[in-house]
Short mmCIF file of N, CA, C and O and ligand atoms in Angstrom, two decimals:
data_model
loop_
_atom_site.label_atom_id
_atom_site.label_comp_id
_atom_site.label_asym_id
_atom_site.label_seq_id
_atom_site.Cartn_x
_atom_site.Cartn_y
_atom_site.Cartn_z
N MET A 1 7.43 9.64 7.94
CA MET A 1 7.94 8.44 8.61
C MET A 1 6.99 7.27 8.36
O MET A 1 5.79 7.39 8.52
N GLY A 2 7.56 6.16 7.99
CA GLY A 2 6.72 4.99 7.76
C GLY A 2 7.17 3.83 8.63
O GLY A 2 8.19 3.89 9.29
N GLU A 3 6.38 2.80 8.59
CA GLU A 3 6.72 1.60 9.37
C GLU A 3 7.07 0.44 8.44
O GLU A 3 6.53 0.34 7.36
N ILE A 4 7.94 -0.40 8.93
CA ILE A 4 8.19 -1.66 8.24
C ILE A 4 7.39 -2.69 9.01
O ILE A 4 7.55 -2.84 10.22
N MET A 5 6.48 -3.35 8.32
CA MET A 5 5.61 -4.31 8.97
C MET A 5 6.02 -5.72 8.62
O MET A 5 6.35 -6.02 7.47
N LYS A 6 5.96 -6.56 9.61
CA LYS A 6 6.20 -7.96 9.38
C LYS A 6 4.82 -8.62 9.34
O LYS A 6 4.01 -8.44 10.25
N VAL A 7 4.55 -9.33 8.28
CA VAL A 7 3.26 -10.00 8.11
C VAL A 7 3.51 -11.50 8.06
O VAL A 7 4.40 -11.96 7.36
N GLN A 8 2.78 -12.22 8.85
CA GLN A 8 3.02 -13.66 8.92
C GLN A 8 1.74 -14.45 9.06
O GLN A 8 0.77 -14.00 9.68
N CYS A 9 1.74 -15.64 8.49
CA CYS A 9 0.59 -16.55 8.62
C CYS A 9 0.96 -17.65 9.62
O CYS A 9 2.00 -18.29 9.49
N ASP A 10 0.12 -17.83 10.60
CA ASP A 10 0.38 -18.84 11.63
C ASP A 10 0.16 -20.27 11.15
O ASP A 10 0.66 -21.22 11.73
N VAL A 11 -0.64 -20.43 10.11
CA VAL A 11 -0.96 -21.77 9.65
C VAL A 11 0.09 -22.32 8.67
O VAL A 11 0.67 -23.38 8.89
N CYS A 12 0.39 -21.58 7.61
CA CYS A 12 1.34 -22.12 6.61
C CYS A 12 2.75 -21.56 6.77
O CYS A 12 3.67 -22.00 6.10
N GLY A 13 2.91 -20.59 7.66
CA GLY A 13 4.25 -20.06 7.93
C GLY A 13 4.77 -19.07 6.91
O GLY A 13 5.93 -18.67 6.96
N ALA A 14 3.92 -18.63 5.97
CA ALA A 14 4.36 -17.65 4.97
C ALA A 14 4.68 -16.33 5.67
O ALA A 14 4.02 -15.95 6.64
N LYS A 15 5.71 -15.63 5.17
CA LYS A 15 6.16 -14.38 5.80
C LYS A 15 6.42 -13.32 4.75
O LYS A 15 6.93 -13.62 3.68
N TRP A 16 6.10 -12.09 5.09
CA TRP A 16 6.41 -10.97 4.21
C TRP A 16 6.89 -9.81 5.06
O TRP A 16 6.55 -9.71 6.24
N GLU A 17 7.65 -8.93 4.42
CA GLU A 17 8.03 -7.68 5.08
C GLU A 17 7.62 -6.56 4.15
O GLU A 17 8.02 -6.54 3.00
N CYS A 18 6.78 -5.66 4.64
CA CYS A 18 6.24 -4.61 3.78
C CYS A 18 6.36 -3.24 4.44
O CYS A 18 6.37 -3.12 5.65
N MET A 19 6.39 -2.22 3.61
CA MET A 19 6.43 -0.85 4.09
C MET A 19 5.01 -0.30 4.20
O MET A 19 4.16 -0.58 3.37
N GLU A 20 4.81 0.51 5.22
CA GLU A 20 3.53 1.17 5.38
C GLU A 20 3.81 2.63 5.74
O GLU A 20 4.84 2.94 6.32
N GLY A 21 2.87 3.52 5.43
CA GLY A 21 3.06 4.93 5.75
C GLY A 21 3.75 5.66 4.61
O GLY A 21 3.76 5.19 3.49
N SER A 22 4.33 6.82 4.91
CA SER A 22 5.00 7.55 3.86
C SER A 22 6.27 8.21 4.39
O SER A 22 6.35 8.56 5.57
N GLY A 23 7.23 8.38 3.55
CA GLY A 23 8.51 8.97 3.95
C GLY A 23 8.58 10.44 3.59
O GLY A 23 7.70 10.98 2.93
N ILE A 24 9.66 11.08 4.00
CA ILE A 24 9.90 12.49 3.74
C ILE A 24 9.91 12.77 2.23
O ILE A 24 9.39 13.77 1.76
N LEU A 25 10.46 11.83 1.50
CA LEU A 25 10.56 11.92 0.05
C LEU A 25 9.23 12.21 -0.62
O LEU A 25 9.15 12.88 -1.63
N TYR A 26 8.15 11.68 -0.04
CA TYR A 26 6.85 11.76 -0.69
C TYR A 26 6.11 13.07 -0.50
O TYR A 26 4.95 13.19 -0.85
N GLY A 27 6.80 14.08 0.03
CA GLY A 27 6.23 15.42 0.02
C GLY A 27 6.26 15.96 -1.40
O GLY A 27 5.50 16.86 -1.75
N LYS A 28 7.14 15.44 -2.20
CA LYS A 28 7.28 15.89 -3.59
C LYS A 28 6.32 15.15 -4.49
O LYS A 28 6.25 13.92 -4.46
N LYS A 29 5.61 15.88 -5.34
CA LYS A 29 4.63 15.18 -6.18
C LYS A 29 5.29 14.28 -7.22
O LYS A 29 4.74 13.26 -7.58
N GLU A 30 6.50 14.63 -7.66
CA GLU A 30 7.21 13.77 -8.62
C GLU A 30 7.46 12.39 -8.02
O GLU A 30 7.36 11.38 -8.70
N SER A 31 7.79 12.38 -6.72
CA SER A 31 8.06 11.10 -6.05
C SER A 31 6.80 10.28 -5.91
O SER A 31 6.82 9.05 -5.98
N ILE A 32 5.69 10.96 -5.67
CA ILE A 32 4.41 10.26 -5.53
C ILE A 32 4.04 9.59 -6.85
O ILE A 32 3.71 8.41 -6.88
N ILE A 33 4.16 10.36 -7.92
CA ILE A 33 3.82 9.82 -9.24
C ILE A 33 4.71 8.62 -9.57
O ILE A 33 4.25 7.59 -10.04
N ALA A 34 5.99 8.74 -9.25
CA ALA A 34 6.95 7.67 -9.54
C ALA A 34 6.70 6.40 -8.73
O ALA A 34 7.14 5.32 -9.10
N ALA A 35 5.97 6.53 -7.62
CA ALA A 35 5.68 5.36 -6.78
C ALA A 35 4.68 4.41 -7.45
O ALA A 35 4.62 3.24 -7.13
N PHE A 36 3.92 4.94 -8.40
CA PHE A 36 2.94 4.10 -9.08
C PHE A 36 3.55 3.44 -10.31
O PHE A 36 4.59 3.88 -10.81
N SER A 37 2.92 2.41 -10.80
CA SER A 37 3.44 1.71 -11.97
C SER A 37 3.24 2.59 -13.19
O SER A 37 2.40 3.49 -13.21
N GLU A 38 4.02 2.32 -14.22
CA GLU A 38 4.07 3.16 -15.40
C GLU A 38 2.71 3.48 -16.01
O GLU A 38 2.41 4.62 -16.34
N ARG A 39 1.86 2.44 -16.13
CA ARG A 39 0.57 2.68 -16.79
C ARG A 39 -0.43 3.44 -15.91
O ARG A 39 -1.47 3.87 -16.39
N GLU A 40 -0.11 3.62 -14.62
CA GLU A 40 -1.01 4.36 -13.73
C GLU A 40 -0.60 5.82 -13.59
O GLU A 40 -1.37 6.63 -13.10
N ARG A 41 0.63 6.14 -14.00
CA ARG A 41 1.18 7.46 -13.71
C ARG A 41 0.40 8.64 -14.27
O ARG A 41 0.26 9.65 -13.61
N ALA A 42 -0.11 8.50 -15.49
CA ALA A 42 -0.85 9.59 -16.10
C ALA A 42 -2.10 9.94 -15.27
O ALA A 42 -2.38 11.11 -15.00
N GLN A 43 -2.80 8.91 -14.83
CA GLN A 43 -4.00 9.10 -14.00
C GLN A 43 -3.68 9.76 -12.67
O GLN A 43 -4.39 10.64 -12.20
N VAL A 44 -2.59 9.28 -12.05
CA VAL A 44 -2.18 9.82 -10.75
C VAL A 44 -1.77 11.28 -10.90
O VAL A 44 -2.16 12.14 -10.12
N ALA A 45 -1.00 11.57 -11.94
CA ALA A 45 -0.54 12.93 -12.19
C ALA A 45 -1.72 13.87 -12.39
O ALA A 45 -1.75 14.98 -11.85
N ALA A 46 -2.73 13.43 -13.12
CA ALA A 46 -3.92 14.24 -13.37
C ALA A 46 -4.65 14.57 -12.07
O ALA A 46 -5.13 15.68 -11.86
N ARG A 47 -4.72 13.59 -11.18
CA ARG A 47 -5.38 13.80 -9.90
C ARG A 47 -4.61 14.80 -9.02
O ARG A 47 -5.20 15.62 -8.33
N ILE A 48 -3.30 14.70 -9.04
CA ILE A 48 -2.49 15.61 -8.23
C ILE A 48 -2.58 17.03 -8.79
O ILE A 48 -2.69 17.99 -8.04
N GLU A 49 -2.57 17.16 -10.10
CA GLU A 49 -2.65 18.48 -10.71
C GLU A 49 -3.95 19.19 -10.35
O GLU A 49 -3.98 20.40 -10.19
N LYS A 50 -5.00 18.41 -10.20
CA LYS A 50 -6.31 18.97 -9.83
C LYS A 50 -6.32 19.52 -8.41
O LYS A 50 -7.09 20.40 -8.09
N SER A 51 -5.48 18.94 -7.56
CA SER A 51 -5.46 19.29 -6.14
C SER A 51 -4.71 20.58 -5.88
O SER A 51 -3.74 20.88 -6.53
N GLU A 52 -5.18 21.30 -4.89
CA GLU A 52 -4.43 22.43 -4.38
C GLU A 52 -3.31 21.85 -3.54
O GLU A 52 -3.55 21.10 -2.61
N ILE A 53 -2.10 22.22 -3.83
CA ILE A 53 -0.98 21.70 -3.04
C ILE A 53 -1.02 22.30 -1.64
O ILE A 53 -1.19 23.49 -1.50
N PRO A 54 -0.86 21.56 -0.57
CA PRO A 54 -0.66 20.11 -0.49
C PRO A 54 -1.93 19.38 -0.08
O PRO A 54 -1.88 18.57 0.84
N ALA A 55 -3.01 19.63 -0.75
CA ALA A 55 -4.27 19.01 -0.35
C ALA A 55 -4.44 17.59 -0.85
O ALA A 55 -5.46 17.20 -1.37
N TYR A 56 -3.38 16.81 -0.71
CA TYR A 56 -3.51 15.41 -1.02
C TYR A 56 -2.62 14.65 -0.05
O TYR A 56 -1.72 15.20 0.55
N ASP A 57 -2.91 13.41 0.08
CA ASP A 57 -2.20 12.61 1.05
C ASP A 57 -1.71 11.35 0.35
O ASP A 57 -2.44 10.74 -0.41
N PHE A 58 -0.47 11.02 0.63
CA PHE A 58 0.09 9.84 -0.01
C PHE A 58 0.63 8.90 1.05
O PHE A 58 1.29 9.31 1.99
N THR A 59 0.33 7.63 0.89
CA THR A 59 0.83 6.66 1.84
C THR A 59 0.96 5.28 1.19
O THR A 59 0.29 4.99 0.19
N TYR A 60 1.82 4.48 1.75
CA TYR A 60 1.88 3.08 1.34
C TYR A 60 1.02 2.29 2.30
O TYR A 60 1.10 2.49 3.52
N ARG A 61 0.20 1.41 1.78
CA ARG A 61 -0.62 0.56 2.65
C ARG A 61 -0.35 -0.89 2.32
O ARG A 61 -0.08 -1.23 1.17
N ILE A 62 -0.48 -1.70 3.32
CA ILE A 62 -0.27 -3.13 3.10
C ILE A 62 -1.57 -3.76 2.64
O ILE A 62 -2.61 -3.61 3.28
N MET A 63 -1.50 -4.41 1.51
CA MET A 63 -2.67 -5.03 0.92
C MET A 63 -2.34 -6.48 0.58
O MET A 63 -1.18 -6.85 0.48
N VAL A 64 -3.39 -7.25 0.37
CA VAL A 64 -3.19 -8.64 -0.01
C VAL A 64 -3.55 -8.78 -1.48
O VAL A 64 -4.59 -8.28 -1.92
N CYS A 65 -2.69 -9.43 -2.24
CA CYS A 65 -2.99 -9.70 -3.64
C CYS A 65 -3.30 -11.18 -3.77
O CYS A 65 -2.44 -12.03 -3.51
N TYR A 66 -4.56 -11.50 -4.15
CA TYR A 66 -4.95 -12.90 -4.29
C TYR A 66 -4.65 -13.44 -5.68
O TYR A 66 -4.86 -14.61 -5.97
N HIS A 67 -4.12 -12.55 -6.56
CA HIS A 67 -3.75 -13.00 -7.90
C HIS A 67 -2.39 -13.67 -7.87
O HIS A 67 -2.22 -14.78 -8.35
N CYS A 68 -1.40 -12.98 -7.29
CA CYS A 68 -0.07 -13.61 -7.21
C CYS A 68 0.17 -14.17 -5.81
O CYS A 68 1.28 -14.54 -5.47
N ARG A 69 -0.88 -14.20 -5.01
CA ARG A 69 -0.85 -14.78 -3.67
C ARG A 69 0.29 -14.25 -2.82
O ARG A 69 1.12 -14.99 -2.31
N SER A 70 0.29 -12.94 -2.67
CA SER A 70 1.29 -12.38 -1.78
C SER A 70 0.78 -11.11 -1.09
O SER A 70 -0.30 -10.61 -1.39
N VAL A 71 1.57 -10.65 -0.13
CA VAL A 71 1.24 -9.44 0.61
C VAL A 71 2.19 -8.37 0.10
O VAL A 71 3.39 -8.59 0.02
N VAL A 72 1.63 -7.23 -0.29
CA VAL A 72 2.43 -6.20 -0.95
C VAL A 72 2.16 -4.81 -0.37
O VAL A 72 1.12 -4.57 0.24
N SER A 73 3.13 -3.90 -0.57
CA SER A 73 2.93 -2.49 -0.23
C SER A 73 2.43 -1.80 -1.48
O SER A 73 3.06 -1.86 -2.52
N VAL A 74 1.29 -1.15 -1.35
CA VAL A 74 0.68 -0.52 -2.51
C VAL A 74 0.57 0.99 -2.26
O VAL A 74 0.16 1.41 -1.19
N PRO A 75 0.96 1.81 -3.25
CA PRO A 75 0.82 3.25 -3.07
C PRO A 75 -0.65 3.68 -3.11
O PRO A 75 -1.40 3.21 -3.97
N VAL A 76 -1.06 4.52 -2.17
CA VAL A 76 -2.44 4.99 -2.10
C VAL A 76 -2.43 6.51 -2.05
O VAL A 76 -1.74 7.12 -1.23
N LEU A 77 -3.20 7.12 -2.93
CA LEU A 77 -3.30 8.58 -2.99
C LEU A 77 -4.72 9.00 -2.63
O LEU A 77 -5.68 8.47 -3.18
N VAL A 78 -4.84 9.94 -1.68
CA VAL A 78 -6.15 10.48 -1.34
C VAL A 78 -6.12 11.95 -1.72
O VAL A 78 -5.27 12.70 -1.25
N THR A 79 -7.02 12.36 -2.59
CA THR A 79 -7.00 13.74 -3.07
C THR A 79 -7.95 14.63 -2.27
O THR A 79 -8.69 14.15 -1.41
N TRP A 80 -7.93 15.92 -2.56
CA TRP A 80 -8.70 16.93 -1.83
C TRP A 80 -10.19 16.63 -1.75
O TRP A 80 -10.84 16.98 -0.77
N ASP A 81 -10.75 16.00 -2.77
CA ASP A 81 -12.19 15.71 -2.75
C ASP A 81 -12.47 14.33 -2.16
O ASP A 81 -13.52 13.74 -2.39
N ASP A 82 -11.47 13.83 -1.38
CA ASP A 82 -11.63 12.57 -0.66
C ASP A 82 -11.73 11.35 -1.56
O ASP A 82 -12.27 10.33 -1.18
N GLU A 83 -11.20 11.48 -2.73
CA GLU A 83 -11.17 10.36 -3.64
C GLU A 83 -9.92 9.55 -3.32
O GLU A 83 -8.85 10.12 -3.14
N THR A 84 -10.07 8.25 -3.25
CA THR A 84 -8.92 7.42 -2.94
C THR A 84 -8.51 6.66 -4.19
O THR A 84 -9.34 6.01 -4.83
N TYR A 85 -7.25 6.79 -4.53
CA TYR A 85 -6.75 6.06 -5.68
C TYR A 85 -5.76 5.01 -5.17
O TYR A 85 -4.72 5.36 -4.62
N VAL A 86 -6.13 3.74 -5.31
CA VAL A 86 -5.28 2.65 -4.83
C VAL A 86 -4.52 2.06 -6.01
O VAL A 86 -5.12 1.73 -7.04
N GLY A 87 -3.21 1.97 -5.88
CA GLY A 87 -2.39 1.43 -6.96
C GLY A 87 -2.62 -0.07 -7.16
O GLY A 87 -3.24 -0.73 -6.33
N ALA A 88 -2.10 -0.57 -8.25
CA ALA A 88 -2.19 -2.00 -8.54
C ALA A 88 -1.08 -2.74 -7.81
O ALA A 88 -0.16 -2.13 -7.27
N CYS A 89 -1.18 -4.05 -7.79
CA CYS A 89 -0.15 -4.88 -7.18
C CYS A 89 1.18 -4.63 -7.90
O CYS A 89 1.25 -4.74 -9.12
N PRO A 90 2.25 -4.29 -7.15
CA PRO A 90 3.53 -4.02 -7.80
C PRO A 90 4.17 -5.27 -8.43
O PRO A 90 5.04 -5.14 -9.29
N SER A 91 3.75 -6.44 -8.02
CA SER A 91 4.35 -7.66 -8.58
C SER A 91 3.65 -8.11 -9.86
O SER A 91 4.28 -8.47 -10.83
N CYS A 92 2.30 -8.13 -9.85
CA CYS A 92 1.60 -8.71 -11.00
C CYS A 92 0.68 -7.72 -11.70
O CYS A 92 0.12 -8.02 -12.73
N GLY A 93 0.50 -6.52 -11.14
CA GLY A 93 -0.36 -5.53 -11.77
C GLY A 93 -1.84 -5.79 -11.54
O GLY A 93 -2.69 -5.09 -12.06
N GLY A 94 -2.15 -6.79 -10.72
CA GLY A 94 -3.54 -7.13 -10.44
C GLY A 94 -4.16 -6.21 -9.41
O GLY A 94 -3.50 -5.38 -8.81
N LYS A 95 -5.47 -6.39 -9.23
CA LYS A 95 -6.21 -5.59 -8.26
C LYS A 95 -5.98 -6.16 -6.86
O LYS A 95 -6.13 -7.36 -6.65
N VAL A 96 -5.62 -5.29 -5.94
CA VAL A 96 -5.37 -5.76 -4.58
C VAL A 96 -6.63 -5.59 -3.73
O VAL A 96 -7.49 -4.78 -4.05
N SER A 97 -6.71 -6.37 -2.66
CA SER A 97 -7.87 -6.25 -1.77
C SER A 97 -7.43 -6.35 -0.33
O SER A 97 -6.24 -6.32 -0.05
N VAL A 98 -8.36 -6.47 0.54
CA VAL A 98 -8.18 -6.71 1.97
C VAL A 98 -6.93 -6.08 2.59
O VAL A 98 -5.81 -6.50 2.40
N LEU A 99 -7.18 -5.11 3.36
CA LEU A 99 -6.12 -4.45 4.07
C LEU A 99 -5.76 -5.25 5.31
O LEU A 99 -6.64 -5.64 6.07
N VAL A 100 -4.50 -5.49 5.50
CA VAL A 100 -4.08 -6.21 6.70
C VAL A 100 -3.97 -5.21 7.84
O VAL A 100 -3.24 -4.25 7.76
N SER A 101 -4.73 -5.42 8.87
CA SER A 101 -4.61 -4.53 10.02
C SER A 101 -4.14 -5.34 11.21
O SER A 101 -4.23 -6.57 11.21
N ASP A 102 -3.64 -4.67 12.23
CA ASP A 102 -3.16 -5.43 13.37
C ASP A 102 -4.27 -5.72 14.38
O ASP A 102 -4.06 -6.36 15.39
N MET A 103 -5.48 -5.24 14.06
CA MET A 103 -6.61 -5.46 14.96
C MET A 103 -7.26 -6.82 14.76
O MET A 103 -7.68 -7.48 15.68
N GLU A 104 -7.35 -7.23 13.50
CA GLU A 104 -7.99 -8.51 13.23
C GLU A 104 -7.15 -9.31 12.24
O GLU A 104 -6.36 -8.75 11.51
N LYS A 105 -7.37 -10.56 12.20
CA LYS A 105 -6.59 -11.40 11.30
C LYS A 105 -7.22 -11.45 9.92
O LYS A 105 -8.43 -11.52 9.78
N SER A 106 -6.35 -11.39 8.92
CA SER A 106 -6.82 -11.43 7.54
C SER A 106 -6.65 -12.81 6.94
O SER A 106 -5.95 -13.65 7.48
N VAL A 107 -7.28 -12.98 5.78
CA VAL A 107 -7.20 -14.27 5.10
C VAL A 107 -5.86 -14.36 4.36
O VAL A 107 -5.51 -13.50 3.58
N CYS A 108 -5.13 -15.41 4.64
CA CYS A 108 -3.82 -15.63 4.03
C CYS A 108 -3.98 -15.92 2.53
O CYS A 108 -4.77 -16.77 2.15
N PRO A 109 -3.22 -15.21 1.68
CA PRO A 109 -3.35 -15.46 0.23
C PRO A 109 -2.77 -16.80 -0.19
O PRO A 109 -3.05 -17.28 -1.29
N LYS A 110 -1.96 -17.42 0.64
CA LYS A 110 -1.37 -18.71 0.27
C LYS A 110 -2.25 -19.89 0.68
O LYS A 110 -2.51 -20.77 -0.11
N CYS A 111 -2.71 -19.90 1.94
CA CYS A 111 -3.45 -21.09 2.41
C CYS A 111 -4.92 -20.80 2.71
O CYS A 111 -5.65 -21.70 3.09
N LYS A 112 -5.35 -19.54 2.55
CA LYS A 112 -6.75 -19.15 2.71
C LYS A 112 -7.31 -19.27 4.12
O LYS A 112 -8.52 -19.21 4.32
N SER A 113 -6.47 -19.45 5.12
CA SER A 113 -7.01 -19.48 6.48
C SER A 113 -6.91 -18.09 7.09
O SER A 113 -6.07 -17.28 6.71
N GLU A 114 -7.80 -17.82 8.02
CA GLU A 114 -7.83 -16.51 8.66
C GLU A 114 -6.79 -16.43 9.76
O GLU A 114 -7.10 -16.44 10.93
N SER A 115 -5.54 -16.39 9.36
CA SER A 115 -4.50 -16.45 10.36
C SER A 115 -3.31 -15.57 10.02
O SER A 115 -2.19 -15.81 10.42
N LEU A 116 -3.60 -14.51 9.29
CA LEU A 116 -2.54 -13.59 8.89
C LEU A 116 -2.53 -12.39 9.84
O LEU A 116 -3.55 -11.76 10.06
N TRP A 117 -1.38 -12.10 10.41
CA TRP A 117 -1.29 -10.96 11.30
C TRP A 117 -0.10 -10.10 10.91
O TRP A 117 0.83 -10.54 10.22
N ALA A 118 -0.12 -8.85 11.37
CA ALA A 118 0.96 -7.92 11.04
C ALA A 118 1.44 -7.24 12.30
O ALA A 118 0.67 -6.96 13.21
N LYS A 119 2.76 -7.00 12.38
CA LYS A 119 3.25 -6.19 13.49
C LYS A 119 4.39 -5.30 13.01
O LYS A 119 5.05 -5.58 12.02
N ILE A 120 4.58 -4.21 13.73
CA ILE A 120 5.62 -3.24 13.37
C ILE A 120 6.99 -3.81 13.68
O ILE A 120 7.26 -4.28 14.78
N GLU A 121 7.85 -3.78 12.68
CA GLU A 121 9.18 -4.35 12.81
C GLU A 121 10.25 -3.25 12.90
O GLU A 121 11.28 -3.42 13.53
N GLY A 122 9.98 -2.13 12.27
CA GLY A 122 10.96 -1.05 12.29
C GLY A 122 10.41 0.17 11.57
O GLY A 122 9.21 0.23 11.31
N HIS A 123 11.27 1.13 11.26
CA HIS A 123 10.83 2.36 10.61
C HIS A 123 11.65 2.68 9.37
O HIS A 123 12.78 2.24 9.25
N TRP A 124 11.07 3.45 8.49
CA TRP A 124 11.81 3.93 7.32
C TRP A 124 11.43 5.39 7.13
O TRP A 124 10.45 5.86 7.70
N ASP A 125 12.26 6.13 6.38
CA ASP A 125 11.88 7.52 6.11
C ASP A 125 12.29 8.00 4.74
O ASP A 125 12.75 7.25 3.93
ZN1 ZN B 201 -1.18 -19.16 5.29
ZN1 ZN B 202 -0.14 -9.49 -7.36
#
């Protein structure tokens, strides 16, 4: 079960809706591999093959991409040896940073002010 998060900036009014968590579908390793972009799949597959099933965890996390200035859902894989593999930005393929949490405000990728917040809007599975 995952959450649909609404992310909004109070200063410039930019809004995004992103998925967080993981659905039932992602119990399957084929689905996990498919969640990553084409050029990342070989690496992800190799990491999963190394793991004892089901000693890996897959989730979507909300990240900020300062390259294409947007908030995106990025696939994240944590393997048995606690290695975290964070996918690239699904829009531009760039490196994502800063996790948006609901505890503190993040820096808005559009206007650069610390006024980005996230809240749960609904669920997906
Ligand atoms: Zn803003
Ligand atoms: Zn991007």
